[in-house]
Amino acid sequence: MWICVSMYNDAGENKAECDHCHDNPNRLCKHCSCSVCGDKREPDKQLMCDECDAAYHIYCLQPPLSEIPDVDEWLVTVTQVISV
């Protein structure tokens, strides 16, 4: 699961973790949330690829998954993210 969180830089100033959306929870961002839809809602239904570190909602995959698989390692395939 992957969600944006704020962090501090060396000077102790608050710095956004995502350079694309600046951690704005209302903005879609395929860089720090689901790589297909960009939506940050339902992080408990997102898988993170163990190879590329991208996140995906289980329902955004093709075919969609009904639940988070009970596996130690999960790798996304190209065919799972192709939009119809």
Coordinates of C-alpha atoms in Angstrom, one line a residue:
M1 CA 0.0 0.0 0.0
W2 CA 1.3 3.4 -0.9
I3 CA 0.0 6.8 0.3
C4 CA 1.5 10.3 0.2
V5 CA 2.9 11.5 3.5
S6 CA 4.7 14.7 4.4
M7 CA 8.3 14.7 5.5
Y8 CA 10.8 17.3 6.6
N9 CA 13.9 18.4 4.7
D10 CA 17.3 18.9 6.4
A11 CA 16.4 22.4 7.5
G12 CA 13.3 21.0 9.3
E13 CA 10.9 22.5 6.8
N14 CA 7.9 20.5 5.8
K15 CA 8.5 19.1 2.3
A16 CA 6.0 17.3 0.1
E17 CA 7.1 13.7 -0.6
C18 CA 5.5 13.7 -4.1
D19 CA 6.9 16.3 -6.5
H20 CA 4.0 15.9 -8.8
C21 CA 0.9 16.5 -6.6
H22 CA 2.7 17.9 -3.5
D23 CA 0.7 15.5 -1.4
N24 CA -2.6 17.1 -2.2
P25 CA -5.2 14.5 -1.2
N26 CA -7.8 15.9 -3.6
R27 CA -5.5 15.7 -6.7
L28 CA -5.2 12.6 -8.8
C29 CA -1.6 11.4 -9.1
K30 CA -0.3 8.3 -10.9
H31 CA 3.1 8.9 -9.3
C32 CA 2.2 8.4 -5.6
S33 CA -1.1 6.5 -5.9
C34 CA -2.7 4.1 -8.3
S35 CA -0.7 4.0 -11.5
V36 CA -3.9 3.4 -13.5
C37 CA -6.5 5.8 -12.2
G38 CA -4.4 8.1 -9.9
D39 CA -7.0 8.1 -7.2
K40 CA -5.7 8.1 -3.6
R41 CA -8.9 6.7 -2.1
E42 CA -9.0 3.1 -0.7
P43 CA -5.3 2.6 -0.1
D44 CA -6.3 -0.7 1.6
K45 CA -7.3 -2.0 -1.9
Q46 CA -4.0 -1.1 -3.5
L47 CA -1.1 -3.5 -4.3
M48 CA 2.4 -2.4 -4.7
C49 CA 4.5 -4.1 -7.3
D50 CA 7.6 -5.6 -5.7
E51 CA 9.7 -4.9 -8.8
C52 CA 8.7 -1.4 -9.9
D53 CA 7.2 0.0 -6.7
A54 CA 4.1 1.2 -8.5
A55 CA 0.7 1.0 -6.8
Y56 CA -2.5 -0.4 -8.3
H57 CA -6.0 -0.7 -7.1
I58 CA -7.1 -4.3 -7.3
Y59 CA -10.2 -3.2 -9.3
C60 CA -8.1 -1.2 -11.8
L61 CA -6.2 -4.3 -12.9
Q62 CA -7.3 -6.3 -16.0
P63 CA -8.9 -8.5 -15.0
P64 CA -9.8 -6.9 -11.7
L65 CA -9.0 -8.8 -8.5
S66 CA -11.7 -9.3 -5.9
E67 CA -9.3 -9.1 -3.0
I68 CA -5.6 -8.6 -2.1
P69 CA -3.8 -11.8 -2.9
D70 CA -2.2 -13.6 0.1
V71 CA 1.4 -13.8 -1.4
D72 CA 4.8 -12.7 -0.2
E73 CA 5.7 -11.1 -3.5
W74 CA 3.4 -9.5 -6.1
L75 CA 4.6 -8.4 -9.6
V76 CA 2.3 -6.6 -12.0
T77 CA 2.3 -7.7 -15.6
V78 CA 1.9 -5.5 -18.7
T79 CA -1.4 -7.2 -19.6
Q80 CA -2.9 -6.3 -16.1
V81 CA -2.6 -2.6 -16.7
I82 CA -3.7 -2.3 -20.4
S83 CA -6.9 -0.3 -20.6
V84 CA -9.7 -1.7 -22.8

